């Protein structure tokens, strides 16, 4: 297959602004290349792919970022800035796609989904969020009625946010296991990883660490500085240890030294890459029972699922985290979330999209 992939129109790959999509894109490209497919990727200027993905052809585009949908109101209209990065990416993508079999869109936005109805090349979409916008959900519903195979989701629970999707195509996600080293650090500190933004609920994890009289190590981009400093001020000084945003290799080295990852999303997390990354290092995860993490974590085997927003319940599970065998965490990733498994699911799906478009 010759695939033209459209990246996220936020920041550049490697900046962390694109959240989990950045890692997902890299995993997918690795998997597609190793299965012998050809991949052209349209990306924002300054983007870098992980090593081993050199065979993918990058096409750089400049322009203004989109506003991320999780930071708008559910009923906000679509905004397209002047000199829109997304529009430029699509223009470039369409041009290259004249020689391709399929265009694969990884941006959660209105324009590429609308395009599905108006261009000849099949456009397939990996939907990376739950329903965050009425205008996008309504458009997905309209396009789905005509092209029921063109949307894929990371988890069943994410797809449930789009009730009009009758038989959702679930692709999970994939992780390059060689990039994560197992560490048996049962006595390490507590970790939290993610974009620091209200939908990620960092404050609940800090509450747990503070109750235990411990520090919480926090990795990730401070997307919302005001929110970050509000949390910092509501707990004793030094409870949060800000570790910054690290590339995967450095992140996993540090994360693997931790005894547990706390995962506290307040929204319907589509998947939760950081949960699998922690498991891959042997780090059990305590998460709220909502969104993707509730499909990933095996309660009592690879971590615990606390009642949503119940910080005390989360605390009680952190107190018994040593009951989890760290080897089982890594094993779950090997069996369920390798790059091969993920790429094969995506290839089967894209073949179906292409066949149905003929
Ligand atoms: N991440 C990273 N370095 C850091 C912190 C986070 O590379 O220091 C990445 C992490 O690997 C993951 C992403 O940020 O892929 C967060 O993705 P997730 O699916 O957990 O949430 P999203 O941001 O997409 O809502």
mmCIF file of C-alpha atoms and ligand atoms in Angstrom:
data_model
loop_
_atom_site.group_PDB
_atom_site.id
_atom_site.type_symbol
_atom_site.label_atom_id
_atom_site.label_comp_id
_atom_site.label_asym_id
_atom_site.label_seq_id
_atom_site.Cartn_x
_atom_site.Cartn_y
_atom_site.Cartn_z
ATOM 1 C CA UNK A 1 0.000 0.000 0.000
ATOM 2 C CA UNK A 2 1.084 3.549 -0.524
ATOM 3 C CA UNK A 3 -0.241 5.578 2.375
ATOM 4 C CA UNK A 4 -0.258 9.354 2.845
ATOM 5 C CA UNK A 5 -0.459 10.142 6.523
ATOM 6 C CA UNK A 6 -1.631 13.498 7.873
ATOM 7 C CA UNK A 7 -0.139 14.335 11.263
ATOM 8 C CA UNK A 8 -1.657 16.418 14.038
ATOM 9 C CA UNK A 9 -1.761 20.203 13.356
ATOM 10 C CA UNK A 10 -0.473 21.100 16.838
ATOM 11 C CA UNK A 11 3.163 21.947 17.489
ATOM 12 C CA UNK A 12 5.613 19.653 15.719
ATOM 13 C CA UNK A 13 6.330 15.954 16.201
ATOM 14 C CA UNK A 14 8.693 15.818 19.148
ATOM 15 C CA UNK A 15 7.262 18.887 20.903
ATOM 16 C CA UNK A 16 4.737 16.943 22.982
ATOM 17 C CA UNK A 17 1.955 19.366 22.031
ATOM 18 C CA UNK A 18 0.296 16.679 19.947
ATOM 19 C CA UNK A 19 -0.012 14.432 23.031
ATOM 20 C CA UNK A 20 -0.249 10.687 22.490
ATOM 21 C CA UNK A 21 -0.783 11.081 18.740
ATOM 22 C CA UNK A 22 2.952 11.779 18.350
ATOM 23 C CA UNK A 23 3.946 8.381 19.752
ATOM 24 C CA UNK A 24 1.064 6.579 18.046
ATOM 25 C CA UNK A 25 2.136 8.007 14.698
ATOM 26 C CA UNK A 26 5.720 6.832 15.212
ATOM 27 C CA UNK A 27 4.614 3.344 16.253
ATOM 28 C CA UNK A 28 2.281 3.060 13.326
ATOM 29 C CA UNK A 29 4.882 4.225 10.822
ATOM 30 C CA UNK A 30 7.403 1.665 12.179
ATOM 31 C CA UNK A 31 4.823 -1.094 11.879
ATOM 32 C CA UNK A 32 3.701 -0.109 8.383
ATOM 33 C CA UNK A 33 7.290 0.137 7.115
ATOM 34 C CA UNK A 34 8.215 -3.257 8.539
ATOM 35 C CA UNK A 35 5.216 -4.779 6.756
ATOM 36 C CA UNK A 36 6.613 -3.326 3.514
ATOM 37 C CA UNK A 37 4.195 -0.462 2.940
ATOM 38 C CA UNK A 38 5.295 2.946 1.716
ATOM 39 C CA UNK A 39 4.478 5.932 3.904
ATOM 40 C CA UNK A 40 4.531 9.642 3.093
ATOM 41 C CA UNK A 41 3.845 11.822 6.117
ATOM 42 C CA UNK A 42 2.758 15.443 6.003
ATOM 43 C CA UNK A 43 4.035 17.100 9.183
ATOM 44 C CA UNK A 44 4.500 20.537 10.730
ATOM 45 C CA UNK A 45 7.927 22.129 10.185
ATOM 46 C CA UNK A 46 10.665 20.974 12.624
ATOM 47 C CA UNK A 47 8.978 17.600 13.170
ATOM 48 C CA UNK A 48 11.265 14.649 13.794
ATOM 49 C CA UNK A 49 10.409 10.983 13.637
ATOM 50 C CA UNK A 50 11.944 8.337 15.883
ATOM 51 C CA UNK A 51 15.050 6.515 14.683
ATOM 52 C CA UNK A 52 14.239 3.493 12.446
ATOM 53 C CA UNK A 53 11.520 5.448 10.662
ATOM 54 C CA UNK A 54 13.953 6.998 8.162
ATOM 55 C CA UNK A 55 12.320 5.157 5.278
ATOM 56 C CA UNK A 56 9.175 7.238 5.662
ATOM 57 C CA UNK A 57 9.164 10.337 3.507
ATOM 58 C CA UNK A 58 8.462 13.536 5.434
ATOM 59 C CA UNK A 59 6.803 16.545 3.800
ATOM 60 C CA UNK A 60 7.128 19.702 5.883
ATOM 61 C CA UNK A 61 4.446 22.356 6.023
ATOM 62 C CA UNK A 62 4.248 25.700 7.842
ATOM 63 C CA UNK A 63 1.258 27.551 9.205
ATOM 64 C CA UNK A 64 -0.831 28.448 12.237
ATOM 65 C CA UNK A 65 -1.783 25.668 14.654
ATOM 66 C CA UNK A 66 -5.396 24.674 15.203
ATOM 67 C CA UNK A 67 -6.846 25.247 18.688
ATOM 68 C CA UNK A 68 -7.000 21.835 20.363
ATOM 69 C CA UNK A 69 -10.599 20.672 20.758
ATOM 70 C CA UNK A 70 -10.270 19.564 24.358
ATOM 71 C CA UNK A 71 -9.766 23.214 25.285
ATOM 72 C CA UNK A 72 -12.878 24.552 23.568
ATOM 73 C CA UNK A 73 -16.515 24.334 24.536
ATOM 74 C CA UNK A 74 -18.457 21.348 23.288
ATOM 75 C CA UNK A 75 -20.630 23.646 21.144
ATOM 76 C CA UNK A 76 -17.827 25.871 19.819
ATOM 77 C CA UNK A 77 -17.850 26.472 16.080
ATOM 78 C CA UNK A 78 -14.976 25.303 13.910
ATOM 79 C CA UNK A 79 -12.178 27.848 13.746
ATOM 80 C CA UNK A 80 -9.722 27.865 10.888
ATOM 81 C CA UNK A 81 -6.933 30.417 11.358
ATOM 82 C CA UNK A 82 -5.467 32.460 8.545
ATOM 83 C CA UNK A 83 -2.584 30.520 6.976
ATOM 84 C CA UNK A 84 -3.952 27.368 8.599
ATOM 85 C CA UNK A 85 -1.391 24.622 9.164
ATOM 86 C CA UNK A 86 -4.120 21.999 8.856
ATOM 87 C CA UNK A 87 -5.358 23.357 5.507
ATOM 88 C CA UNK A 88 -1.770 23.513 4.188
ATOM 89 C CA UNK A 89 -1.141 19.925 5.355
ATOM 90 C CA UNK A 90 -4.263 18.720 3.587
ATOM 91 C CA UNK A 91 -3.424 20.580 0.401
ATOM 92 C CA UNK A 92 0.028 19.003 0.364
ATOM 93 C CA UNK A 93 -1.397 15.595 1.315
ATOM 94 C CA UNK A 94 -3.965 15.653 -1.466
ATOM 95 C CA UNK A 95 -1.308 16.469 -3.989
ATOM 96 C CA UNK A 96 0.879 13.520 -2.946
ATOM 97 C CA UNK A 97 -2.161 11.276 -2.605
ATOM 98 C CA UNK A 98 -2.709 11.411 -6.374
ATOM 99 C CA UNK A 99 -0.194 8.524 -6.510
ATOM 100 C CA UNK A 100 -1.383 6.808 -3.299
ATOM 101 C CA UNK A 101 -3.967 4.204 -2.274
ATOM 102 C CA UNK A 102 -5.309 5.901 0.811
ATOM 103 C CA UNK A 103 -4.960 9.017 2.914
ATOM 104 C CA UNK A 104 -4.798 8.360 6.659
ATOM 105 C CA UNK A 105 -5.734 11.273 8.863
ATOM 106 C CA UNK A 106 -4.544 11.475 12.477
ATOM 107 C CA UNK A 107 -5.762 14.989 13.249
ATOM 108 C CA UNK A 108 -8.937 15.339 15.297
ATOM 109 C CA UNK A 109 -10.523 18.140 13.336
ATOM 110 C CA UNK A 110 -13.415 19.067 11.103
ATOM 111 C CA UNK A 111 -11.730 19.824 7.799
ATOM 112 C CA UNK A 112 -10.155 16.429 7.000
ATOM 113 C CA UNK A 113 -13.351 14.605 7.966
ATOM 114 C CA UNK A 114 -15.461 16.880 5.774
ATOM 115 C CA UNK A 115 -13.026 16.267 2.919
ATOM 116 C CA UNK A 116 -13.913 12.561 2.939
ATOM 117 C CA UNK A 117 -17.157 13.465 1.191
ATOM 118 C CA UNK A 118 -15.516 15.651 -1.391
ATOM 119 C CA UNK A 119 -12.379 14.005 -2.744
ATOM 120 C CA UNK A 120 -11.832 10.865 -4.816
ATOM 121 C CA UNK A 121 -9.083 9.303 -2.765
ATOM 122 C CA UNK A 122 -10.384 7.317 0.230
ATOM 123 C CA UNK A 123 -9.695 9.174 3.479
ATOM 124 C CA UNK A 124 -9.491 7.053 6.628
ATOM 125 C CA UNK A 125 -9.500 8.599 10.102
ATOM 126 C CA UNK A 126 -7.960 7.441 13.356
ATOM 127 C CA UNK A 127 -10.158 9.219 15.875
ATOM 128 C CA UNK A 128 -7.859 10.079 18.777
ATOM 129 C CA UNK A 129 -10.343 11.530 21.275
ATOM 130 C CA UNK A 130 -13.768 10.909 22.706
ATOM 131 C CA UNK A 131 -16.547 13.236 21.631
ATOM 132 C CA UNK A 132 -15.146 16.688 22.388
ATOM 133 C CA UNK A 133 -17.134 18.771 19.914
ATOM 134 C CA UNK A 134 -20.712 18.650 18.693
ATOM 135 C CA UNK A 135 -19.793 19.933 15.246
ATOM 136 C CA UNK A 136 -17.210 17.173 14.777
ATOM 137 C CA UNK A 137 -19.440 14.418 16.175
ATOM 138 C CA UNK A 138 -22.285 15.497 13.900
ATOM 139 C CA UNK A 139 -19.968 15.500 10.928
ATOM 140 C CA UNK A 140 -18.589 12.042 11.787
ATOM 141 C CA UNK A 141 -22.181 10.840 11.945
ATOM 142 C CA UNK A 142 -22.910 12.262 8.496
ATOM 143 C CA UNK A 143 -19.747 10.866 6.897
ATOM 144 C CA UNK A 144 -20.191 7.517 8.665
ATOM 145 C CA UNK A 145 -23.618 7.113 7.065
ATOM 146 C CA UNK A 146 -21.919 7.102 3.663
ATOM 147 C CA UNK A 147 -18.528 5.624 4.581
ATOM 148 C CA UNK A 148 -19.049 3.299 7.564
ATOM 149 C CA UNK A 149 -15.534 1.816 7.357
ATOM 150 C CA UNK A 150 -13.554 5.044 7.326
ATOM 151 C CA UNK A 151 -13.289 5.621 11.094
ATOM 152 C CA UNK A 152 -11.210 3.688 13.611
ATOM 153 C CA UNK A 153 -11.023 4.120 17.382
ATOM 154 C CA UNK A 154 -8.440 3.216 20.008
ATOM 155 C CA UNK A 155 -10.812 1.644 22.534
ATOM 156 C CA UNK A 156 -14.423 0.460 22.778
ATOM 157 C CA UNK A 157 -15.164 2.874 25.566
ATOM 158 C CA UNK A 158 -13.911 5.773 23.439
ATOM 159 C CA UNK A 159 -16.118 4.679 20.524
ATOM 160 C CA UNK A 160 -19.114 4.622 22.897
ATOM 161 C CA UNK A 161 -18.885 8.419 22.907
ATOM 162 C CA UNK A 162 -20.154 8.222 19.309
ATOM 163 C CA UNK A 163 -23.370 6.225 19.803
ATOM 164 C CA UNK A 164 -24.306 6.359 16.117
ATOM 165 C CA UNK A 165 -21.291 4.146 15.279
ATOM 166 C CA UNK A 166 -22.911 0.744 15.189
ATOM 167 C CA UNK A 167 -19.916 -1.551 14.806
ATOM 168 C CA UNK A 168 -16.828 0.440 15.768
ATOM 169 C CA UNK A 169 -13.479 -0.587 14.342
ATOM 170 C CA UNK A 170 -11.131 -0.809 17.327
ATOM 171 C CA UNK A 171 -7.410 -0.713 16.609
ATOM 172 C CA UNK A 172 -5.954 -0.319 20.125
ATOM 173 C CA UNK A 173 -2.447 1.061 19.977
ATOM 174 C CA UNK A 174 1.103 -0.256 19.571
ATOM 175 C CA UNK A 175 4.416 0.227 21.375
ATOM 176 C CA UNK A 176 7.933 -0.636 20.310
ATOM 177 C CA UNK A 177 8.911 -2.924 23.149
ATOM 178 C CA UNK A 178 12.671 -2.606 22.532
ATOM 179 C CA UNK A 179 12.299 1.039 23.524
ATOM 180 C CA UNK A 180 11.185 0.153 27.063
ATOM 181 C CA UNK A 181 13.358 -1.650 29.615
ATOM 182 C CA UNK A 182 11.817 -3.707 32.403
ATOM 183 C CA UNK A 183 12.923 -2.552 35.874
ATOM 184 C CA UNK A 184 12.008 -4.276 39.104
ATOM 185 C CA UNK A 185 11.953 -1.139 41.261
ATOM 186 C CA UNK A 186 9.379 -2.068 43.881
ATOM 187 C CA UNK A 187 10.486 0.649 46.284
ATOM 188 C CA UNK A 188 10.659 3.606 43.906
ATOM 189 C CA UNK A 189 8.750 6.889 43.938
ATOM 190 C CA UNK A 190 5.262 7.590 42.577
ATOM 191 C CA UNK A 191 4.927 8.822 38.999
ATOM 192 C CA UNK A 192 2.451 10.809 36.936
ATOM 193 C CA UNK A 193 2.922 11.352 33.185
ATOM 194 C CA UNK A 194 0.880 13.448 30.768
ATOM 195 C CA UNK A 195 0.057 16.849 29.381
ATOM 196 C CA UNK A 196 -0.477 19.103 32.374
ATOM 197 C CA UNK A 197 -4.005 20.256 31.561
ATOM 198 C CA UNK A 198 -7.327 20.124 33.470
ATOM 199 C CA UNK A 199 -8.687 17.057 31.653
ATOM 200 C CA UNK A 200 -5.781 15.026 33.060
ATOM 201 C CA UNK A 201 -6.649 15.579 36.745
ATOM 202 C CA UNK A 202 -3.098 15.894 38.080
ATOM 203 C CA UNK A 203 -4.442 17.335 41.377
ATOM 204 C CA UNK A 204 -5.866 13.953 42.407
ATOM 205 C CA UNK A 205 -2.487 12.259 42.020
ATOM 206 C CA UNK A 206 -0.796 15.016 44.033
ATOM 207 C CA UNK A 207 -3.441 14.482 46.741
ATOM 208 C CA UNK A 208 -2.507 10.789 46.968
ATOM 209 C CA UNK A 209 1.242 11.484 47.132
ATOM 210 C CA UNK A 210 0.715 14.173 49.766
ATOM 211 C CA UNK A 211 -1.424 11.870 51.930
ATOM 212 C CA UNK A 212 1.408 9.338 51.847
ATOM 213 C CA UNK A 213 3.904 12.075 52.721
ATOM 214 C CA UNK A 214 5.725 11.518 49.449
ATOM 215 C CA UNK A 215 6.760 13.502 46.406
ATOM 216 C CA UNK A 216 5.115 12.940 43.036
ATOM 217 C CA UNK A 217 7.359 12.896 39.986
ATOM 218 C CA UNK A 218 5.566 14.573 37.092
ATOM 219 C CA UNK A 219 6.670 14.271 33.457
ATOM 220 C CA UNK A 220 5.057 16.115 30.564
ATOM 221 C CA UNK A 221 4.444 19.405 28.806
ATOM 222 C CA UNK A 222 2.862 22.102 30.995
ATOM 223 C CA UNK A 223 0.149 22.848 28.486
ATOM 224 C CA UNK A 224 -1.802 24.982 30.964
ATOM 225 C CA UNK A 225 0.657 26.933 33.148
ATOM 226 C CA UNK A 226 -2.076 28.565 35.252
ATOM 227 C CA UNK A 227 -3.609 25.196 36.071
ATOM 228 C CA UNK A 228 -0.133 23.815 36.893
ATOM 229 C CA UNK A 229 0.701 26.589 39.333
ATOM 230 C CA UNK A 230 -2.747 26.434 40.972
ATOM 231 C CA UNK A 231 -2.171 22.785 41.821
ATOM 232 C CA UNK A 232 1.342 23.467 43.009
ATOM 233 C CA UNK A 233 0.052 26.144 45.399
ATOM 234 C CA UNK A 234 -2.683 23.956 46.877
ATOM 235 C CA UNK A 235 -0.228 21.415 48.292
ATOM 236 C CA UNK A 236 2.860 21.696 50.532
ATOM 237 C CA UNK A 237 5.873 23.062 48.689
ATOM 238 C CA UNK A 238 7.913 20.396 46.925
ATOM 239 C CA UNK A 239 5.115 17.783 46.755
ATOM 240 C CA UNK A 240 5.326 17.978 42.964
ATOM 241 C CA UNK A 241 8.700 17.307 41.423
ATOM 242 C CA UNK A 242 8.477 18.716 37.894
ATOM 243 C CA UNK A 243 10.607 16.510 35.632
ATOM 244 C CA UNK A 244 9.830 18.248 32.298
ATOM 245 C CA UNK A 245 9.018 16.655 28.942
ATOM 246 C CA UNK A 246 11.476 13.926 27.957
ATOM 247 C CA UNK A 247 11.927 11.905 24.768
ATOM 248 C CA UNK A 248 10.708 8.297 25.085
ATOM 249 C CA UNK A 249 14.119 6.784 25.759
ATOM 250 C CA UNK A 250 14.872 9.061 28.713
ATOM 251 C CA UNK A 251 11.311 9.013 29.997
ATOM 252 C CA UNK A 252 11.168 5.213 30.182
ATOM 253 C CA UNK A 253 14.511 5.040 32.028
ATOM 254 C CA UNK A 254 13.152 7.283 34.772
ATOM 255 C CA UNK A 255 9.614 5.929 34.746
ATOM 256 C CA UNK A 256 10.869 2.359 35.154
ATOM 257 C CA UNK A 257 12.411 3.342 38.522
ATOM 258 C CA UNK A 258 8.982 4.208 39.925
ATOM 259 C CA UNK A 259 6.818 1.838 41.983
ATOM 260 C CA UNK A 260 3.504 2.988 40.476
ATOM 261 C CA UNK A 261 2.008 5.326 37.890
ATOM 262 C CA UNK A 262 -1.068 7.277 38.935
ATOM 263 C CA UNK A 263 -3.407 7.993 36.037
ATOM 264 C CA UNK A 264 -6.222 10.404 36.799
ATOM 265 C CA UNK A 265 -8.044 11.577 33.657
ATOM 266 C CA UNK A 266 -11.276 13.490 34.129
ATOM 267 C CA UNK A 267 -12.353 12.929 30.520
ATOM 268 C CA UNK A 268 -13.072 9.855 28.438
ATOM 269 C CA UNK A 269 -9.417 9.180 27.614
ATOM 270 C CA UNK A 270 -9.366 7.560 24.164
ATOM 271 C CA UNK A 271 -6.561 5.172 25.061
ATOM 272 C CA UNK A 272 -3.898 6.409 27.479
ATOM 273 C CA UNK A 273 -0.465 5.793 25.981
ATOM 274 C CA UNK A 274 1.289 6.558 29.251
ATOM 275 C CA UNK A 275 -0.497 3.656 30.931
ATOM 276 C CA UNK A 276 0.973 1.142 28.477
ATOM 277 C CA UNK A 277 4.397 2.793 28.557
ATOM 278 C CA UNK A 278 4.505 2.389 32.335
ATOM 279 C CA UNK A 279 3.386 -1.255 32.091
ATOM 280 C CA UNK A 280 6.078 -1.884 29.459
ATOM 281 C CA UNK A 281 8.691 -0.805 32.033
ATOM 282 C CA UNK A 282 7.101 -3.080 34.651
ATOM 283 C CA UNK A 283 5.388 -0.223 36.466
ATOM 284 C CA UNK A 284 1.869 -1.038 37.711
ATOM 285 C CA UNK A 285 -0.804 1.612 37.188
ATOM 286 C CA UNK A 286 -3.576 2.858 39.441
ATOM 287 C CA UNK A 287 -6.163 4.653 37.310
ATOM 288 C CA UNK A 288 -9.756 5.751 37.505
ATOM 289 C CA UNK A 289 -12.188 3.286 36.032
ATOM 290 C CA UNK A 290 -13.107 5.368 32.993
ATOM 291 C CA UNK A 291 -11.925 5.708 29.396
ATOM 292 C CA UNK A 292 -9.180 3.690 27.689
ATOM 293 C CA UNK A 293 -7.209 2.899 30.886
ATOM 294 C CA UNK A 294 -10.191 0.904 32.179
ATOM 295 C CA UNK A 295 -9.838 -1.412 29.160
ATOM 296 C CA UNK A 296 -6.062 -1.663 29.478
ATOM 297 C CA UNK A 297 -5.480 -2.273 33.191
ATOM 298 C CA UNK A 298 -6.289 -5.740 34.509
ATOM 299 C CA UNK A 299 -7.570 -4.962 38.000
ATOM 300 C CA UNK A 300 -5.449 -6.828 40.545
ATOM 301 C CA UNK A 301 -3.031 -8.123 37.873
ATOM 302 C CA UNK A 302 -1.323 -5.119 36.279
ATOM 303 C CA UNK A 303 -2.619 -2.411 38.613
ATOM 304 C CA UNK A 304 -5.909 -1.224 40.047
ATOM 305 C CA UNK A 305 -8.979 0.630 38.824
ATOM 306 C CA UNK A 306 -10.340 3.081 41.384
ATOM 307 C CA UNK A 307 -13.856 4.525 41.367
ATOM 308 C CA UNK A 308 -13.818 7.612 39.093
ATOM 309 C CA UNK A 309 -12.776 10.771 40.949
ATOM 310 C CA UNK A 310 -12.547 8.896 44.261
ATOM 311 C CA UNK A 311 -9.099 9.980 45.437
ATOM 312 C CA UNK A 312 -9.358 8.019 48.705
ATOM 313 C CA UNK A 313 -10.115 4.849 46.790
ATOM 314 C CA UNK A 314 -7.081 5.548 44.604
ATOM 315 C CA UNK A 315 -4.962 6.050 47.711
ATOM 316 C CA UNK A 316 -6.094 2.706 49.147
ATOM 317 C CA UNK A 317 -4.926 0.933 45.993
ATOM 318 C CA UNK A 318 -1.564 2.697 45.976
ATOM 319 C CA UNK A 319 -1.074 1.400 49.516
ATOM 320 C CA UNK A 320 -1.259 -2.213 48.292
ATOM 321 C CA UNK A 321 0.582 -1.758 45.007
ATOM 322 C CA UNK A 322 3.378 -4.148 46.053
ATOM 323 C CA UNK A 323 0.877 -7.001 45.528
ATOM 324 C CA UNK A 324 1.202 -6.512 41.779
ATOM 325 C CA UNK A 325 3.873 -8.598 40.067
ATOM 326 C CA UNK A 326 5.773 -6.206 37.854
ATOM 327 C CA UNK A 327 6.622 -8.954 35.326
ATOM 328 C CA UNK A 328 2.911 -9.367 34.601
ATOM 329 C CA UNK A 329 2.693 -5.715 33.570
ATOM 330 C CA UNK A 330 5.357 -6.116 30.923
ATOM 331 C CA UNK A 331 3.871 -9.423 29.771
ATOM 332 C CA UNK A 332 0.487 -7.792 29.165
ATOM 333 C CA UNK A 333 2.077 -5.260 26.806
ATOM 334 C CA UNK A 334 3.986 -7.972 24.943
ATOM 335 C CA UNK A 335 0.796 -9.949 24.370
ATOM 336 C CA UNK A 336 -1.591 -7.096 23.632
ATOM 337 C CA UNK A 337 0.035 -3.891 22.504
ATOM 338 C CA UNK A 338 3.071 -4.604 20.340
ATOM 339 C CA UNK A 339 3.663 -2.646 17.158
ATOM 340 C CA UNK A 340 3.063 -5.751 15.019
ATOM 341 C CA UNK A 341 -0.378 -6.353 16.494
ATOM 342 C CA UNK A 342 -1.299 -2.682 16.044
ATOM 343 C CA UNK A 343 0.055 -2.315 12.488
ATOM 344 C CA UNK A 344 -1.700 -5.499 11.339
ATOM 345 C CA UNK A 345 -5.021 -4.231 12.661
ATOM 346 C CA UNK A 346 -4.532 -0.913 10.869
ATOM 347 C CA UNK A 347 -3.526 -2.606 7.598
ATOM 348 C CA UNK A 348 -6.594 -4.874 7.656
ATOM 349 C CA UNK A 349 -8.758 -1.847 8.294
ATOM 350 C CA UNK A 350 -7.162 0.252 5.516
ATOM 351 C CA UNK A 351 -7.550 -2.616 3.046
ATOM 352 C CA UNK A 352 -11.240 -2.667 3.836
ATOM 353 C CA UNK A 353 -11.484 1.126 3.385
ATOM 354 C CA UNK A 354 -9.754 0.861 -0.001
ATOM 355 C CA UNK A 355 -11.891 -2.094 -1.146
ATOM 356 C CA UNK A 356 -15.107 -0.351 -0.176
ATOM 357 C CA UNK A 357 -14.115 2.790 -2.069
ATOM 358 C CA UNK A 358 -13.862 0.924 -5.403
HETATM 359 N N1 LIG B 1 5.268 11.973 26.830
HETATM 360 C C1 LIG B 1 6.598 12.028 26.479
HETATM 361 N N2 LIG B 1 7.483 12.569 27.354
HETATM 362 C C2 LIG B 1 7.110 13.040 28.580
HETATM 363 C C3 LIG B 1 5.742 12.969 28.929
HETATM 364 C C4 LIG B 1 4.847 12.422 28.033
HETATM 365 O O1 LIG B 1 6.998 11.610 25.389
HETATM 366 O O2 LIG B 1 7.973 13.519 29.315
HETATM 367 C C5 LIG B 1 4.302 11.392 25.859
HETATM 368 C C6 LIG B 1 3.934 9.967 26.194
HETATM 369 O O3 LIG B 1 4.888 9.090 25.692
HETATM 370 C C7 LIG B 1 2.576 9.788 25.527
HETATM 371 C C8 LIG B 1 2.040 11.204 25.419
HETATM 372 O O4 LIG B 1 3.064 12.079 25.874
HETATM 373 O O5 LIG B 1 2.688 9.220 24.245
HETATM 374 C C9 LIG B 1 0.757 11.393 26.189
HETATM 375 O O6 LIG B 1 -0.213 10.624 25.577
HETATM 376 P P1 LIG B 1 -1.535 10.081 26.240
HETATM 377 O O7 LIG B 1 -2.169 9.137 25.273
HETATM 378 O O8 LIG B 1 -1.256 9.537 27.600
HETATM 379 O O9 LIG B 1 -2.454 11.382 26.434
HETATM 380 P P2 LIG B 1 -2.877 12.601 25.431
HETATM 381 O O10 LIG B 1 -1.839 13.671 25.642
HETATM 382 O O11 LIG B 1 -2.882 12.069 24.039
HETATM 383 O O12 LIG B 1 -4.219 13.032 25.905
#
